[in-house]
Structure formats: structure tokens, C-alpha cells
CSV table of N, CA, C and O in Angstrom, one decimal:
chain,number,residue,atom,x,y,z
Y,1,UNK,N,14.2,-1.7,19.8
Y,1,UNK,CA,14.6,-1.9,18.3
Y,1,UNK,C,15.8,-1.3,18.3
Y,1,UNK,O,16.4,-0.4,19.0
Y,2,UNK,N,16.6,-1.6,17.1
Y,2,UNK,CA,18.1,-1.1,16.8
Y,2,UNK,C,17.7,0.3,16.5
Y,2,UNK,O,16.8,0.7,15.9
Y,3,UNK,N,19.0,1.0,16.6
Y,3,UNK,CA,19.1,2.5,16.2
Y,3,UNK,C,19.2,2.7,14.7
Y,3,UNK,O,19.3,1.4,13.7
Y,4,UNK,N,19.0,4.1,14.0
Y,4,UNK,CA,19.1,4.1,12.7
Y,4,UNK,C,20.5,3.4,12.2
Y,4,UNK,O,20.6,3.2,10.7
Y,5,UNK,N,21.3,3.2,12.9
Y,5,UNK,CA,22.8,2.7,12.2
Y,5,UNK,C,22.7,1.1,12.4
Y,5,UNK,O,23.5,0.1,12.2
Y,6,UNK,N,21.4,0.5,12.3
Y,6,UNK,CA,21.2,-1.1,12.5
Y,6,UNK,C,21.7,-1.7,11.0
Y,6,UNK,O,21.9,-1.1,10.2
Y,7,UNK,N,21.6,-2.9,11.0
Y,7,UNK,CA,22.2,-3.7,9.8
Y,7,UNK,C,21.1,-3.5,8.9
Y,7,UNK,O,20.1,-3.1,9.1
Y,8,UNK,N,21.6,-3.6,7.6
Y,8,UNK,CA,20.6,-3.6,6.4
Y,8,UNK,C,19.4,-4.5,6.8
Y,8,UNK,O,19.5,-5.4,7.4
Y,9,UNK,N,18.2,-4.0,6.1
Y,9,UNK,CA,17.0,-4.8,6.4
Y,9,UNK,C,17.0,-6.1,5.6
Y,9,UNK,O,17.8,-6.0,4.4
Y,10,UNK,N,16.5,-7.2,5.9
Y,10,UNK,CA,16.3,-8.4,5.1
Y,10,UNK,C,14.8,-8.1,4.4
Y,10,UNK,O,14.0,-7.2,5.0
Y,11,UNK,N,14.6,-9.2,3.4
Y,11,UNK,CA,13.3,-9.0,2.9
Y,11,UNK,C,12.1,-9.3,4.1
Y,11,UNK,O,11.1,-8.7,3.8
Y,12,UNK,N,12.3,-10.4,4.7
Y,12,UNK,CA,11.4,-10.4,5.7
Y,12,UNK,C,11.1,-9.6,6.8
Y,12,UNK,O,10.0,-9.1,7.1
Y,13,UNK,N,12.0,-8.8,7.1
Y,13,UNK,CA,11.9,-7.5,8.1
Y,13,UNK,C,11.2,-6.5,7.3
Y,13,UNK,O,10.4,-5.7,8.0
Y,14,UNK,N,11.6,-6.2,6.1
Y,14,UNK,CA,10.9,-5.0,5.2
Y,14,UNK,C,9.5,-5.6,5.0
Y,14,UNK,O,8.7,-4.5,5.1
Y,15,UNK,N,9.3,-6.8,4.8
Y,15,UNK,CA,7.7,-7.1,4.8
Y,15,UNK,C,7.1,-7.0,6.0
Y,15,UNK,O,5.8,-6.4,5.8
Y,16,UNK,N,7.3,-7.4,7.1
Y,16,UNK,CA,7.0,-7.2,8.4
Y,16,UNK,C,6.7,-5.7,8.7
Y,16,UNK,O,5.6,-5.5,9.2
Y,17,UNK,N,7.6,-5.0,8.2
Y,17,UNK,CA,7.2,-3.4,8.5
Y,17,UNK,C,6.2,-2.7,7.6
Y,17,UNK,O,5.4,-2.4,8.2
Y,18,UNK,N,6.1,-3.3,6.3
Y,18,UNK,CA,5.0,-2.8,5.4
Y,18,UNK,C,3.7,-3.2,5.8
Y,18,UNK,O,2.6,-2.8,5.5
Y,19,UNK,N,3.7,-4.4,6.4
Y,19,UNK,CA,2.5,-5.3,7.0
Y,19,UNK,C,2.1,-4.7,8.3
Y,19,UNK,O,1.2,-5.2,8.6
Y,20,UNK,N,2.8,-3.8,8.8
Y,20,UNK,CA,2.4,-3.4,10.1
Y,20,UNK,C,2.5,-4.3,11.1
Y,20,UNK,O,1.9,-4.3,12.3
Y,21,UNK,N,3.2,-5.5,11.2
Y,21,UNK,CA,3.5,-6.3,12.1
Y,21,UNK,C,4.5,-6.3,13.2
Y,21,UNK,O,4.8,-7.0,14.1
Y,22,UNK,N,5.2,-5.1,13.0
Y,22,UNK,CA,6.3,-4.7,14.0
Y,22,UNK,C,5.5,-4.1,15.2
Y,22,UNK,O,4.7,-3.3,14.9
Y,23,UNK,N,5.9,-3.9,16.4
Y,23,UNK,CA,5.7,-3.3,17.3
Y,23,UNK,C,6.0,-1.6,17.3
Y,23,UNK,O,6.7,-1.5,16.3
Y,24,UNK,N,5.4,-0.9,17.8
Y,24,UNK,CA,5.9,0.6,17.6
Y,24,UNK,C,7.3,0.7,17.8
Y,24,UNK,O,7.7,1.7,16.8
Y,25,UNK,N,8.0,0.7,18.6
Y,25,UNK,CA,9.5,0.9,19.0
Y,25,UNK,C,10.2,0.1,17.6
Y,25,UNK,O,10.9,0.8,17.1
Y,26,UNK,N,9.7,-1.3,17.2
Y,26,UNK,CA,10.7,-1.8,16.0
Y,26,UNK,C,10.2,-0.9,14.8
Y,26,UNK,O,11.1,-0.5,13.8
Y,27,UNK,N,8.8,-0.5,14.7
Y,27,UNK,CA,8.5,0.2,13.6
Y,27,UNK,C,9.2,1.3,13.2
Y,27,UNK,O,9.6,1.9,12.0
Y,28,UNK,N,9.4,2.3,14.4
Y,28,UNK,CA,10.0,3.5,14.1
Y,28,UNK,C,11.3,3.6,14.0
Y,28,UNK,O,11.9,4.3,13.2
Y,29,UNK,N,12.0,2.5,14.5
Y,29,UNK,CA,13.6,2.0,14.5
Y,29,UNK,C,13.7,1.6,12.7
Y,29,UNK,O,14.6,2.4,12.2
Y,30,UNK,N,12.9,1.1,12.4
Y,30,UNK,CA,13.0,0.6,10.9
Y,30,UNK,C,12.7,1.8,10.0
Y,30,UNK,O,13.5,2.2,9.0
Y,31,UNK,N,11.8,2.5,10.4
Y,31,UNK,CA,11.4,3.9,9.5
Y,31,UNK,C,12.6,4.9,9.7
Y,31,UNK,O,12.8,5.3,8.6
Y,32,UNK,N,12.9,5.1,10.6
Y,32,UNK,CA,14.4,6.0,10.8
Y,32,UNK,C,15.6,5.4,9.8
Y,32,UNK,O,16.2,6.0,9.4
Y,33,UNK,N,15.8,4.1,10.0
Y,33,UNK,CA,16.9,3.3,9.3
Y,33,UNK,C,16.5,3.4,7.7
Y,33,UNK,O,17.4,3.8,7.0
Y,34,UNK,N,15.4,3.3,7.2
Y,34,UNK,CA,14.8,3.4,5.8
Y,34,UNK,C,15.1,4.8,5.5
Y,34,UNK,O,15.7,4.9,4.3
Y,35,UNK,N,14.9,5.6,6.3
Y,35,UNK,CA,14.9,7.2,5.8
Y,35,UNK,C,16.3,7.5,5.6
Y,35,UNK,O,16.6,8.6,4.7
Y,36,UNK,N,17.2,6.9,6.3
Y,36,UNK,CA,18.7,7.1,6.3
Y,36,UNK,C,19.5,6.2,5.4
Y,36,UNK,O,21.0,6.7,5.2
Y,37,UNK,N,19.0,5.3,4.8
Y,37,UNK,CA,20.1,4.1,4.4
Y,37,UNK,C,19.5,3.8,2.9
Y,37,UNK,O,18.2,3.1,2.7
Y,38,UNK,N,19.9,4.4,1.7
Y,38,UNK,CA,19.5,4.3,0.3
Y,38,UNK,C,19.6,2.8,0.0
Y,38,UNK,O,18.5,2.5,-0.7
Y,39,UNK,N,20.2,1.9,0.6
Y,39,UNK,CA,20.2,0.5,0.1
Y,39,UNK,C,18.7,-0.2,0.7
Y,39,UNK,O,18.0,-1.0,0.1
Y,40,UNK,N,18.6,0.3,2.2
Y,40,UNK,CA,17.2,-0.3,2.9
Y,40,UNK,C,16.0,0.2,2.2
Y,40,UNK,O,14.8,-0.2,1.8
Y,41,UNK,N,16.1,1.6,1.8
Y,41,UNK,CA,15.2,2.1,1.0
Y,41,UNK,C,14.6,1.7,-0.4
Y,41,UNK,O,13.5,1.4,-0.7
Y,42,UNK,N,15.8,1.2,-0.9
Y,42,UNK,CA,15.5,0.4,-2.2
Y,42,UNK,C,14.8,-1.0,-2.0
Y,42,UNK,O,14.1,-1.4,-2.9
Y,43,UNK,N,15.5,-1.6,-0.8
Y,43,UNK,CA,14.7,-3.0,-0.4
Y,43,UNK,C,13.2,-2.8,-0.3
Y,43,UNK,O,12.4,-3.6,-0.7
Y,44,UNK,N,12.6,-1.8,0.3
Y,44,UNK,CA,11.6,-1.5,0.9
Y,44,UNK,C,10.6,-1.1,-0.5
Y,44,UNK,O,9.6,-1.4,-0.5
Y,45,UNK,N,11.5,-0.3,-1.5
Y,45,UNK,CA,10.5,0.1,-2.5
Y,45,UNK,C,10.5,-1.2,-3.4
Y,45,UNK,O,9.4,-1.5,-3.9
Y,46,UNK,N,11.4,-2.3,-3.6
Y,46,UNK,CA,11.1,-3.4,-4.3
Y,46,UNK,C,10.0,-4.2,-3.5
Y,46,UNK,O,9.1,-4.7,-4.1
Y,47,UNK,N,10.1,-4.2,-2.1
Y,47,UNK,CA,9.1,-5.2,-1.6
Y,47,UNK,C,7.6,-4.3,-1.7
Y,47,UNK,O,6.4,-5.3,-2.0
Y,48,UNK,N,7.6,-3.2,-2.1
Y,48,UNK,CA,6.2,-2.5,-2.2
Y,48,UNK,C,5.7,-2.7,-3.6
Y,48,UNK,O,4.6,-3.0,-3.9
Y,49,UNK,N,6.5,-2.9,-4.4
Y,49,UNK,CA,6.3,-3.2,-6.0
Y,49,UNK,C,5.8,-4.5,-5.8
Y,49,UNK,O,4.8,-4.9,-6.5
Y,50,UNK,N,6.4,-5.6,-5.4
Y,50,UNK,CA,5.9,-6.8,-5.2
Y,50,UNK,C,4.8,-7.1,-4.6
Y,50,UNK,O,3.7,-7.7,-5.1
Y,51,UNK,N,4.3,-6.3,-3.4
Y,51,UNK,CA,3.1,-6.2,-2.9
Y,51,UNK,C,2.0,-5.9,-3.8
Y,51,UNK,O,0.9,-6.4,-4.0
Y,52,UNK,N,2.4,-4.7,-4.6
Y,52,UNK,CA,1.3,-4.1,-5.5
Y,52,UNK,C,1.0,-4.8,-6.6
Y,52,UNK,O,-0.1,-5.1,-7.1
Y,53,UNK,N,2.0,-5.8,-7.3
Y,53,UNK,CA,1.8,-6.8,-8.2
Y,53,UNK,C,1.0,-7.7,-7.9
Y,53,UNK,O,0.0,-8.3,-8.5
Y,54,UNK,N,1.2,-8.2,-6.6
Y,54,UNK,CA,0.4,-9.4,-6.1
Y,54,UNK,C,-1.1,-8.8,-6.0
Y,54,UNK,O,-2.0,-9.6,-6.1
Y,55,UNK,N,-1.2,-7.8,-5.5
Y,55,UNK,CA,-2.7,-7.3,-5.2
Y,55,UNK,C,-3.2,-6.9,-6.4
Y,55,UNK,O,-4.2,-7.2,-6.5
Y,56,UNK,N,-2.5,-6.8,-7.5
Y,56,UNK,CA,-3.5,-6.5,-8.7
Y,56,UNK,C,-3.6,-7.8,-9.3
Y,56,UNK,O,-4.9,-7.9,-10.0
Y,57,UNK,N,-3.0,-8.9,-9.4
Y,57,UNK,CA,-3.2,-10.4,-9.9
Y,57,UNK,C,-4.3,-10.9,-8.9
Y,57,UNK,O,-5.4,-11.2,-9.3
Y,58,UNK,N,-4.3,-10.7,-7.4
Y,58,UNK,CA,-5.7,-11.0,-6.7
Y,58,UNK,C,-6.8,-10.2,-7.1
Y,58,UNK,O,-7.8,-10.6,-7.2
Y,59,UNK,N,-6.7,-9.0,-7.5
Y,59,UNK,CA,-7.8,-8.2,-7.7
Y,59,UNK,C,-8.5,-8.6,-9.1
Y,59,UNK,O,-9.7,-8.7,-9.4
Y,60,UNK,N,-7.5,-9.1,-10.1
Y,60,UNK,CA,-8.1,-9.5,-11.1
Y,60,UNK,C,-8.5,-10.8,-11.2
Y,60,UNK,O,-9.7,-11.2,-11.9
Y,61,UNK,N,-8.1,-11.7,-10.5
Y,61,UNK,CA,-8.9,-13.1,-10.0
Y,61,UNK,C,-10.2,-12.8,-9.6
Y,61,UNK,O,-11.3,-13.7,-9.5
Y,62,UNK,N,-10.5,-11.8,-8.8
Y,62,UNK,CA,-11.9,-11.5,-8.2
Y,62,UNK,C,-13.1,-11.1,-9.5
Y,62,UNK,O,-14.1,-11.3,-9.2
Y,63,UNK,N,-12.6,-10.8,-10.6
Y,63,UNK,CA,-13.4,-10.4,-11.7
Y,63,UNK,C,-13.7,-11.7,-12.6
Y,63,UNK,O,-14.5,-11.6,-13.5
Y,64,UNK,N,-12.9,-12.8,-12.2
Y,64,UNK,CA,-13.3,-14.0,-12.9
Y,64,UNK,C,-14.5,-14.7,-12.8
Y,64,UNK,O,-15.1,-14.7,-11.6
Y,65,UNK,N,-15.3,-15.2,-13.5
Y,65,UNK,CA,-16.6,-15.8,-13.5
Y,65,UNK,C,-16.4,-17.0,-12.5
Y,65,UNK,O,-15.3,-17.8,-12.7
Y,66,UNK,N,-17.4,-17.6,-11.6
Y,66,UNK,CA,-16.9,-18.7,-10.9
Y,66,UNK,C,-17.5,-19.9,-11.6
Y,66,UNK,O,-18.1,-19.9,-12.8
Y,67,UNK,N,-16.6,-21.1,-11.3
Y,67,UNK,CA,-17.2,-22.6,-12.0
Y,67,UNK,C,-16.7,-22.5,-13.4
Y,67,UNK,O,-17.0,-23.4,-14.1
Y,68,UNK,N,-15.6,-21.9,-14.0
Y,68,UNK,CA,-14.9,-22.1,-15.0
Y,68,UNK,C,-13.9,-23.0,-14.9
Y,68,UNK,O,-13.1,-22.9,-14.2
Y,69,UNK,N,-13.9,-24.0,-15.6
Y,69,UNK,CA,-12.9,-25.0,-15.9
Y,69,UNK,C,-12.0,-24.9,-17.0
Y,69,UNK,O,-12.6,-24.8,-18.1
Y,70,UNK,N,-10.7,-24.5,-16.8
Y,70,UNK,CA,-9.9,-24.5,-18.2
Y,70,UNK,C,-10.0,-25.6,-18.9
Y,70,UNK,O,-10.2,-26.6,-18.7
Y,71,UNK,N,-9.7,-25.4,-20.2
Y,71,UNK,CA,-9.8,-26.6,-21.3
Y,71,UNK,C,-8.4,-27.0,-21.3
Y,71,UNK,O,-7.6,-26.3,-21.2
Y,72,UNK,N,-8.4,-28.3,-21.7
Y,72,UNK,CA,-7.1,-29.0,-21.9
Y,72,UNK,C,-6.4,-28.7,-23.2
Y,72,UNK,O,-7.2,-28.9,-24.1
Y,73,UNK,N,-5.3,-28.6,-23.1
Y,73,UNK,CA,-4.6,-28.3,-24.5
Y,73,UNK,C,-4.6,-29.6,-25.1
Y,73,UNK,O,-4.6,-30.6,-24.6
Y,74,UNK,N,-4.8,-29.6,-26.4
Y,74,UNK,CA,-4.9,-31.0,-27.2
Y,74,UNK,C,-3.4,-31.6,-27.6
Y,74,UNK,O,-2.2,-30.9,-27.3
Y,75,UNK,N,-3.6,-32.9,-27.3
Y,75,UNK,CA,-2.1,-33.4,-27.3
Y,75,UNK,C,-1.2,-33.2,-28.5
Y,75,UNK,O,-2.2,-33.0,-29.8
Y,76,UNK,N,-0.2,-33.1,-28.5
Y,76,UNK,CA,0.7,-33.1,-29.7
Y,76,UNK,C,1.3,-34.0,-30.4
Y,76,UNK,O,1.4,-35.1,-29.7
């Protein structure tokens, strides 16, 4: 993997790192870069927020009763 002086992370690389999809060398390189780069730390923080929001939405869907069909809006 690239050194801490690597180019800025894109969203895909940030998500891959957060998802644990990178090998150990790549992961440690990204971790070092994020620790030293405020711009990439912000990208990772934003990605973490998106993941947390999506998790809350999915968790809320787990509590819905099954077999519920939404009603149709009345024609206007």
C-alpha cells in the first residue's frame, strides 16, 4: 500500500477501509494516512455517519410488522 503521503482517499477506498475489505498492509497504510491527513479524516468521518444513518434505517425496518401494504393516496 502507499505510504502516509498517499493521495487523498476517495469514498470507495474510505468505505472499503471501514468495511474491513482491505488487506492488512493496505489497511495500515490507510489508517496512517487518515491519522495524518485532516481532509481524509473528514472523508472517513462522513462515511461513518452515512453508515450509521443507514444502519438506523435498516434497524427501524426490522421493527415493522410483516405483511403490511401501504394504502394508496386518494386521487386529487
